[in-house]
mmCIF file of C-alpha atoms in Angstrom:
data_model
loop_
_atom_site.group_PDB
_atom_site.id
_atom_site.type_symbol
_atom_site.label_atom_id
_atom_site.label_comp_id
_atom_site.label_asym_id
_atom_site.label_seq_id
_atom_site.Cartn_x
_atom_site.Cartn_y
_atom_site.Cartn_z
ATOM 1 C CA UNK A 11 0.000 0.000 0.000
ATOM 2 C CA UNK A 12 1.157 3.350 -1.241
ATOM 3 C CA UNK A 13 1.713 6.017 1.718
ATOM 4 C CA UNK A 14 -0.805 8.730 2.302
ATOM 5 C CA UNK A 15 0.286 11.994 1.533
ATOM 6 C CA UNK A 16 -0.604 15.615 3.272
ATOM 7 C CA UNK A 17 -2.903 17.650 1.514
ATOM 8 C CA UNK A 18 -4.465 20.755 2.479
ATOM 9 C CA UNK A 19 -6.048 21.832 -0.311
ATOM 10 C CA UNK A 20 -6.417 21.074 -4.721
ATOM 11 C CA UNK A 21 -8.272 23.357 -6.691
ATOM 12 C CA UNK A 22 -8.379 24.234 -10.005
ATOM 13 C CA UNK A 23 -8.586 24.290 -12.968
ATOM 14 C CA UNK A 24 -6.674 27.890 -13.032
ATOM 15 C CA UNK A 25 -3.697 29.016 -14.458
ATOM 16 C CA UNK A 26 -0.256 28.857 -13.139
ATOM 17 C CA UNK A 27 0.919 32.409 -12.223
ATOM 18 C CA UNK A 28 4.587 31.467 -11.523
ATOM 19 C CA UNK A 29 8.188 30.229 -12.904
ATOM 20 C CA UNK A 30 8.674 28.508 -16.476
ATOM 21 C CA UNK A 31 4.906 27.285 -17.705
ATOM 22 C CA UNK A 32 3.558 30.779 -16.577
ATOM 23 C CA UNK A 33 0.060 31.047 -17.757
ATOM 24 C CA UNK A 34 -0.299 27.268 -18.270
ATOM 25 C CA UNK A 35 -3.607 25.912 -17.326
ATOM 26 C CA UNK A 36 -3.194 23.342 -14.422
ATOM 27 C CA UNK A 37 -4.654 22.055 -11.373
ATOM 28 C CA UNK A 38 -3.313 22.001 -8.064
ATOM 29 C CA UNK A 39 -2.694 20.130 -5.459
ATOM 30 C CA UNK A 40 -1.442 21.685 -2.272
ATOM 31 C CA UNK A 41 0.594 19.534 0.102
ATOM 32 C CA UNK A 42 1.127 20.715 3.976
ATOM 33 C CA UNK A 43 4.691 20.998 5.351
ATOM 34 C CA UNK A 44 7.801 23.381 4.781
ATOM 35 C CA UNK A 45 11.302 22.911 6.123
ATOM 36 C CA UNK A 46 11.590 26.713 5.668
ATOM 37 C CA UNK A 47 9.860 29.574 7.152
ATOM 38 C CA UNK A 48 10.460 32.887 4.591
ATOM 39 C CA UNK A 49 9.415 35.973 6.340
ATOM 40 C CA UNK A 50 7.780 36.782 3.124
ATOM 41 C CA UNK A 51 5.750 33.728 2.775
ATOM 42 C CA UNK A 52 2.287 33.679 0.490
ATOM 43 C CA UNK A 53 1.307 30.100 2.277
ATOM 44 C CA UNK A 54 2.691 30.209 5.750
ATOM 45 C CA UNK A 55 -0.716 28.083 6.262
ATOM 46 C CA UNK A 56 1.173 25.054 5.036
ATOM 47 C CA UNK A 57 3.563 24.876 7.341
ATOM 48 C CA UNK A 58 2.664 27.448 11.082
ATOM 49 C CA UNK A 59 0.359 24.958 12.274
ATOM 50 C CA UNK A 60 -2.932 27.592 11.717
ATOM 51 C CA UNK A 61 -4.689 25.013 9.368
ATOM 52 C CA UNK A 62 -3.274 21.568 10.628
ATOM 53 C CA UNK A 63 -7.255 20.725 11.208
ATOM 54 C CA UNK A 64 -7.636 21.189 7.752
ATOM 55 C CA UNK A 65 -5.103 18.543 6.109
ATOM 56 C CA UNK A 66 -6.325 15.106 4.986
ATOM 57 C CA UNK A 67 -4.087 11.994 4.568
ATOM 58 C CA UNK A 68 -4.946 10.981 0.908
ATOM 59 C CA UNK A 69 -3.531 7.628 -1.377
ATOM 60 C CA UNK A 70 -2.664 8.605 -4.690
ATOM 61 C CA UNK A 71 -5.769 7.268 -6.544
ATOM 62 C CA UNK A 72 -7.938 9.430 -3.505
ATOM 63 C CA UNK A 73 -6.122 12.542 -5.123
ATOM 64 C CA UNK A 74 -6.161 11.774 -8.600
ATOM 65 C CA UNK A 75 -9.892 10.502 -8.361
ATOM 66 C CA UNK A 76 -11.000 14.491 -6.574
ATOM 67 C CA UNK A 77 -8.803 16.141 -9.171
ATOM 68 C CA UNK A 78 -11.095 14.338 -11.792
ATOM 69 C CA UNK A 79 -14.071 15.168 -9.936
ATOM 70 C CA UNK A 80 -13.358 18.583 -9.379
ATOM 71 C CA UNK A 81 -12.388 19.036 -12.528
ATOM 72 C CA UNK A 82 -13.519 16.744 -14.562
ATOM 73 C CA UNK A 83 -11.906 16.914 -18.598
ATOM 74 C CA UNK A 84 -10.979 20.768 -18.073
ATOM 75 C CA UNK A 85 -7.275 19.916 -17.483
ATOM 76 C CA UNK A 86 -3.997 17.609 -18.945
ATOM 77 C CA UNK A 87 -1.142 19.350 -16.117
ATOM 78 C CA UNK A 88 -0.912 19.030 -12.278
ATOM 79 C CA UNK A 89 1.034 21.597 -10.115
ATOM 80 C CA UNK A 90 1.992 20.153 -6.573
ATOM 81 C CA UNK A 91 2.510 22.991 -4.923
ATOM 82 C CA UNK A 92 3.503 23.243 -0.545
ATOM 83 C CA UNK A 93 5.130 24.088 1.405
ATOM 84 C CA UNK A 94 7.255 22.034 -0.052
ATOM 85 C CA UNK A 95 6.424 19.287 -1.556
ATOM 86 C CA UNK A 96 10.335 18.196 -2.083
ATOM 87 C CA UNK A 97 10.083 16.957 1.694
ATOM 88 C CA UNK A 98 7.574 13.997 0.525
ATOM 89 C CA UNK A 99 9.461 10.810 -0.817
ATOM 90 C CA UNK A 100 5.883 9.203 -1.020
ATOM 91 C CA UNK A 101 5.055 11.454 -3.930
ATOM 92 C CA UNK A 102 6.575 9.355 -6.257
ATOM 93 C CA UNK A 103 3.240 6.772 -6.546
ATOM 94 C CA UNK A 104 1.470 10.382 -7.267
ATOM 95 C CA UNK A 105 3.796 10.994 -10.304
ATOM 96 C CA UNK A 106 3.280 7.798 -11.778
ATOM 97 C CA UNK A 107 -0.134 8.054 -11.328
ATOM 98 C CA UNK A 108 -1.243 11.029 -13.386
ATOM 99 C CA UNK A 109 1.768 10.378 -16.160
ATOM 100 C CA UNK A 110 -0.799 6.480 -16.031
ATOM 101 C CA UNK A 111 -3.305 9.014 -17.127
ATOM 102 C CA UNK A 112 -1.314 11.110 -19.609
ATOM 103 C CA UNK A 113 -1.673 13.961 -17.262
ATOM 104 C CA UNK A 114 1.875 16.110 -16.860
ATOM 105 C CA UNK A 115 2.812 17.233 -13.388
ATOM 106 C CA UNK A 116 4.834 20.461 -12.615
ATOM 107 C CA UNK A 117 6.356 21.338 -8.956
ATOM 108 C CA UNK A 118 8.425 24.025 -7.111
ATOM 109 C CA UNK A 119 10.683 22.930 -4.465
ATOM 110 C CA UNK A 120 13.800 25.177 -3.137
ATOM 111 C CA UNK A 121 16.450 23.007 -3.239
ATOM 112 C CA UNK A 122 16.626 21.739 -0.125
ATOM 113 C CA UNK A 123 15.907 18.233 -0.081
ATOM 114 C CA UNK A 124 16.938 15.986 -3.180
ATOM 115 C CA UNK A 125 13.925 13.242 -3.877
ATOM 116 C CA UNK A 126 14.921 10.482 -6.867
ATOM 117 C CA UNK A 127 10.915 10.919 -8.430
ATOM 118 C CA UNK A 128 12.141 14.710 -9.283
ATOM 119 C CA UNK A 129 13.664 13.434 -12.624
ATOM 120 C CA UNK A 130 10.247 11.962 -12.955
ATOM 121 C CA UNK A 131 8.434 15.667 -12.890
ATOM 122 C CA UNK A 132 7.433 17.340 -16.609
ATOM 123 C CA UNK A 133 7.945 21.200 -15.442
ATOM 124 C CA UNK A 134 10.210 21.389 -12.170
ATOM 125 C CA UNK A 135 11.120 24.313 -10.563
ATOM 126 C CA UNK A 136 13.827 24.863 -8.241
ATOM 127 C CA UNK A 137 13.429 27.940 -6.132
ATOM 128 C CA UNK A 138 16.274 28.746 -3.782
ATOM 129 C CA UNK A 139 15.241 31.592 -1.161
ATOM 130 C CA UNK A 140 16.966 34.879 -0.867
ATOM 131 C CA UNK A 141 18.496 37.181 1.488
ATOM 132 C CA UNK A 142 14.968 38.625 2.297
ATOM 133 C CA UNK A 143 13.403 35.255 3.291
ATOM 134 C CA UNK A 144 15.735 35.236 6.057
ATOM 135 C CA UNK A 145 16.646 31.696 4.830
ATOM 136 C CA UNK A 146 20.102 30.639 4.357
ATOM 137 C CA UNK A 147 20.616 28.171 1.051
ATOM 138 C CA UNK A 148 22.328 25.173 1.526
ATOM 139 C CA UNK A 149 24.982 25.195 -1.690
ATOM 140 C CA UNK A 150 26.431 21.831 -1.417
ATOM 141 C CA UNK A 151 23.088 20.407 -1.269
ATOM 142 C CA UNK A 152 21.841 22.902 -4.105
ATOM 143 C CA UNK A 153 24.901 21.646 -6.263
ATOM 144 C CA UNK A 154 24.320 17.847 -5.694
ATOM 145 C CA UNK A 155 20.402 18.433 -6.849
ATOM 146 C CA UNK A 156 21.770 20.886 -10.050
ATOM 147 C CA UNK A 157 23.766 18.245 -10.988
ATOM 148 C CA UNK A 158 21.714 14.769 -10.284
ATOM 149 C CA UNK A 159 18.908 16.883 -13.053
ATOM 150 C CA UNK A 160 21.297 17.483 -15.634
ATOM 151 C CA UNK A 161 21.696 13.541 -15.351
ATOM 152 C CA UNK A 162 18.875 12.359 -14.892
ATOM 153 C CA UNK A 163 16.034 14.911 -15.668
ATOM 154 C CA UNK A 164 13.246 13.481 -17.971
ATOM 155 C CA UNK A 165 11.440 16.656 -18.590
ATOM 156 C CA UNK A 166 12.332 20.383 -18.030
ATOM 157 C CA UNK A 167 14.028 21.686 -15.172
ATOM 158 C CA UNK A 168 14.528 25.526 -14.280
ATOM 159 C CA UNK A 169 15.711 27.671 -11.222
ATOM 160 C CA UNK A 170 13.389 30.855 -10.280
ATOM 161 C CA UNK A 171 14.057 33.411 -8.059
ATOM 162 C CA UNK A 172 11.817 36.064 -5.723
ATOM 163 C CA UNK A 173 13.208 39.428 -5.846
ATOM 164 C CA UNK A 174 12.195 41.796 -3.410
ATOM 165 C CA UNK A 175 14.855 43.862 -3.683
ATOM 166 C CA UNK A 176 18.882 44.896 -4.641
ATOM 167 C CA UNK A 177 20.293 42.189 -2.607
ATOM 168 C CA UNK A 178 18.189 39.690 -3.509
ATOM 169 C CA UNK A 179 18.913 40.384 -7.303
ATOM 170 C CA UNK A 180 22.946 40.143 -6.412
ATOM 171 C CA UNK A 181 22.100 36.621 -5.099
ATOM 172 C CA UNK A 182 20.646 35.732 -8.452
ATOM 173 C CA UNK A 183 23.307 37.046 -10.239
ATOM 174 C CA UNK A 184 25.668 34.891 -7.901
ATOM 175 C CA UNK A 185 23.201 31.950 -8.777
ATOM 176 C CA UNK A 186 23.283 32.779 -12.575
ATOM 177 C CA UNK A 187 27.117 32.364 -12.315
ATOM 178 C CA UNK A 188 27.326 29.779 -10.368
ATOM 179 C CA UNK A 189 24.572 27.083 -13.001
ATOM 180 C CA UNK A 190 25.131 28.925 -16.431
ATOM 181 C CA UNK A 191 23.224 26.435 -18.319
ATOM 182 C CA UNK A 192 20.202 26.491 -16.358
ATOM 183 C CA UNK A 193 17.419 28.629 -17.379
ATOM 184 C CA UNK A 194 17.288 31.366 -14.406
ATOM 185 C CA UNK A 195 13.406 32.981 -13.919
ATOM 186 C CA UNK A 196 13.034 36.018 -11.825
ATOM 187 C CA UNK A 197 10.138 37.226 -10.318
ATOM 188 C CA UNK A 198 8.891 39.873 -8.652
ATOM 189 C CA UNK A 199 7.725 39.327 -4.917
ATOM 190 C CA UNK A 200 4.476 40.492 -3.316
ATOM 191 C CA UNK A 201 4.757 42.260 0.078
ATOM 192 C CA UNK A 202 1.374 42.936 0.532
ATOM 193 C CA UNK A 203 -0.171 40.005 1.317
ATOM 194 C CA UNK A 204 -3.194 41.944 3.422
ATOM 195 C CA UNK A 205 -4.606 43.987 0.502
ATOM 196 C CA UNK A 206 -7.470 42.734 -0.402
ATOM 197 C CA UNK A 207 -8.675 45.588 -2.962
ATOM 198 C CA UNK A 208 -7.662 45.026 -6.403
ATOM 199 C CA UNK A 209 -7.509 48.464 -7.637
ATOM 200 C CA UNK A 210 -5.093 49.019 -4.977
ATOM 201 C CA UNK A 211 -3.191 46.371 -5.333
ATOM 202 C CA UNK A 212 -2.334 45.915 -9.109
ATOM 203 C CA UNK A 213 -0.967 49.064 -9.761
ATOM 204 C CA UNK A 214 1.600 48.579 -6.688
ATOM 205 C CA UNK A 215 2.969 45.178 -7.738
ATOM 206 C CA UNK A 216 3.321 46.732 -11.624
ATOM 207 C CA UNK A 217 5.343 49.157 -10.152
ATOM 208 C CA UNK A 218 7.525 46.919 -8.544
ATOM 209 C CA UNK A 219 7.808 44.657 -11.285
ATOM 210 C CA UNK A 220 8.413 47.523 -13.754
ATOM 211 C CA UNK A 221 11.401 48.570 -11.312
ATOM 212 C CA UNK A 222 12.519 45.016 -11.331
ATOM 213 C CA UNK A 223 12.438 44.912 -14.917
ATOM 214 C CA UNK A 224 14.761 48.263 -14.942
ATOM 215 C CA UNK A 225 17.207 46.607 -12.758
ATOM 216 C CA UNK A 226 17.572 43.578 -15.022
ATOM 217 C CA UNK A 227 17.932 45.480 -18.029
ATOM 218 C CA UNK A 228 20.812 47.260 -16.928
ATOM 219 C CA UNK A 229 22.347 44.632 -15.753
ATOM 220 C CA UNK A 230 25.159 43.200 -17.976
ATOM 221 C CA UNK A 231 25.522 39.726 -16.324
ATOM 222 C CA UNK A 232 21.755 38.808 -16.185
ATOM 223 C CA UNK A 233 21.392 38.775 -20.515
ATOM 224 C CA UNK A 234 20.041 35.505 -20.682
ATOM 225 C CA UNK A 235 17.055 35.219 -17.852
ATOM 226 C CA UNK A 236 12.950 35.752 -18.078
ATOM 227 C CA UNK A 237 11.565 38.237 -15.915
ATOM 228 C CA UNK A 238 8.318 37.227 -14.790
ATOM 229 C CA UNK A 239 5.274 38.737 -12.658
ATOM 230 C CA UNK A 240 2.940 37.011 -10.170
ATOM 231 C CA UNK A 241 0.615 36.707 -12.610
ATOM 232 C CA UNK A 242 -2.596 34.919 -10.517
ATOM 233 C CA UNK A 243 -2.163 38.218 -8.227
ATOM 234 C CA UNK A 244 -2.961 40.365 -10.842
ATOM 235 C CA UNK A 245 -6.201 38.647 -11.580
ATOM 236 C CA UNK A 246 -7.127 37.380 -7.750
ATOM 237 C CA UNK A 247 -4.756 39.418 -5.830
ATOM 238 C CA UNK A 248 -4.160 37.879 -2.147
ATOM 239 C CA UNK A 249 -7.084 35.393 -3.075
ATOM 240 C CA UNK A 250 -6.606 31.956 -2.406
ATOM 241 C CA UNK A 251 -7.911 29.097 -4.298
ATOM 242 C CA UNK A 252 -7.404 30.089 -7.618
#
């Protein structure tokens, strides 16, 4: 018997508003757990204990069989999303599962933790935190995970990075140097994770990622990375679910 797995929540279908299949309309299923805690976090829910009532234990085929139900033949791509997920070995049966059913499956993890099904994943993103989360990245680890994809990766692997500001951007362009041949992604973070009025909201993350976008473009080491926005927070802002 396969072992259960924590999930807190799967919604969808929605698009993904993050990393390298930006816009790509997925499901999701959100697992509980995180061996970090950013200071910046947009899901601190998953792993601070305030929603531990909330997560079920399910078997693969009890996740697979609500992501049908919920949505039905909307969807071909599966985002596991934490937390992080990269702390469940058992995920592996999960993988298999939806490839069975010519589903792809996409995940963010930050490098922390290396799990053999990760050469399994179609779209994987590896998100090492910044300064500004107040988390300190573990390079040796982050090296021996670079280098097992480049070996053994099956689909598409890319790094991503939050930027919230100047320092965070000099630790990209330290992590740019350090894995040249791996697609880099920036993004701009959200620090307002209270707003809940759109028409407040939007025009205060364009302007941050319009001054991220500045920064890159005058930066001569950083000529070969995507710039991306939070997309899903420019539609739903701080909404969750979606």
């Amino acid at each position: 018997m396969m072992r259960k797995i924590p999930v807190l929540e799967i919604f969808g279908p929605t698009i993904q508003g993050e990393g390298m299949v930006i816009g790509q309309k997925t499901m999701f299923v959100r697992t509980a757990g995180c061996d970090y805690s950013c200071s910046w976090c947009d899901s601190k829910f998953t792993w601070d204990g305030s929603e531990k009532e909330s997560i079920q234990m399910m078997e693969p085929q009890e996740i697979v069989d609500k992501l049908w139900e919920m949505g039905g033949g909307r969807f071909k791509h599966v985002t596991i999303s934490g937390g992080n997920p990269g702390l469940l070995s058992q995920l592996d049966g999960l993988v298999d599962l939806l490839h069975e059913n010519q589903v792809k499956v996409a995940l963010e993890t930050q490098g922390s933790r290396w799990q053999e099904w990760f050469a399994k994943i179609d779209d994987l993103t590896i998100s090492p935190k910044p300064p500004s989360s107040g988390m300190t990245t573990n390079f040796e680890t982050l090296d021996f995970i670079i280098r097992s994809l480049k070996e053994k990766q099956q689909g598409d692997f890319s790094l991503k990075v939050v930027i919230f500001g100047k320092e965070d951007l000099q630790y990209a362009v330290n992590l740019h140097k350090r894995y040249t041949d791996v697609a880099l992604f920036l993004q701009v973070g959200n620090d307002d994770l209270e707003t809940e009025e759109q028409e407040k909201l939007v025009p205060y993350l364009l302007e941050k990622y319009e001054r991220l976008v500045d920064l890159v473009m005058d930066h001569e080491v950083l000529n070969d990375v995507r710039v991306l926005p939070q997309l899903h927070t420019y539609l739903w802002g701080n909404k969750r679910g979606v």
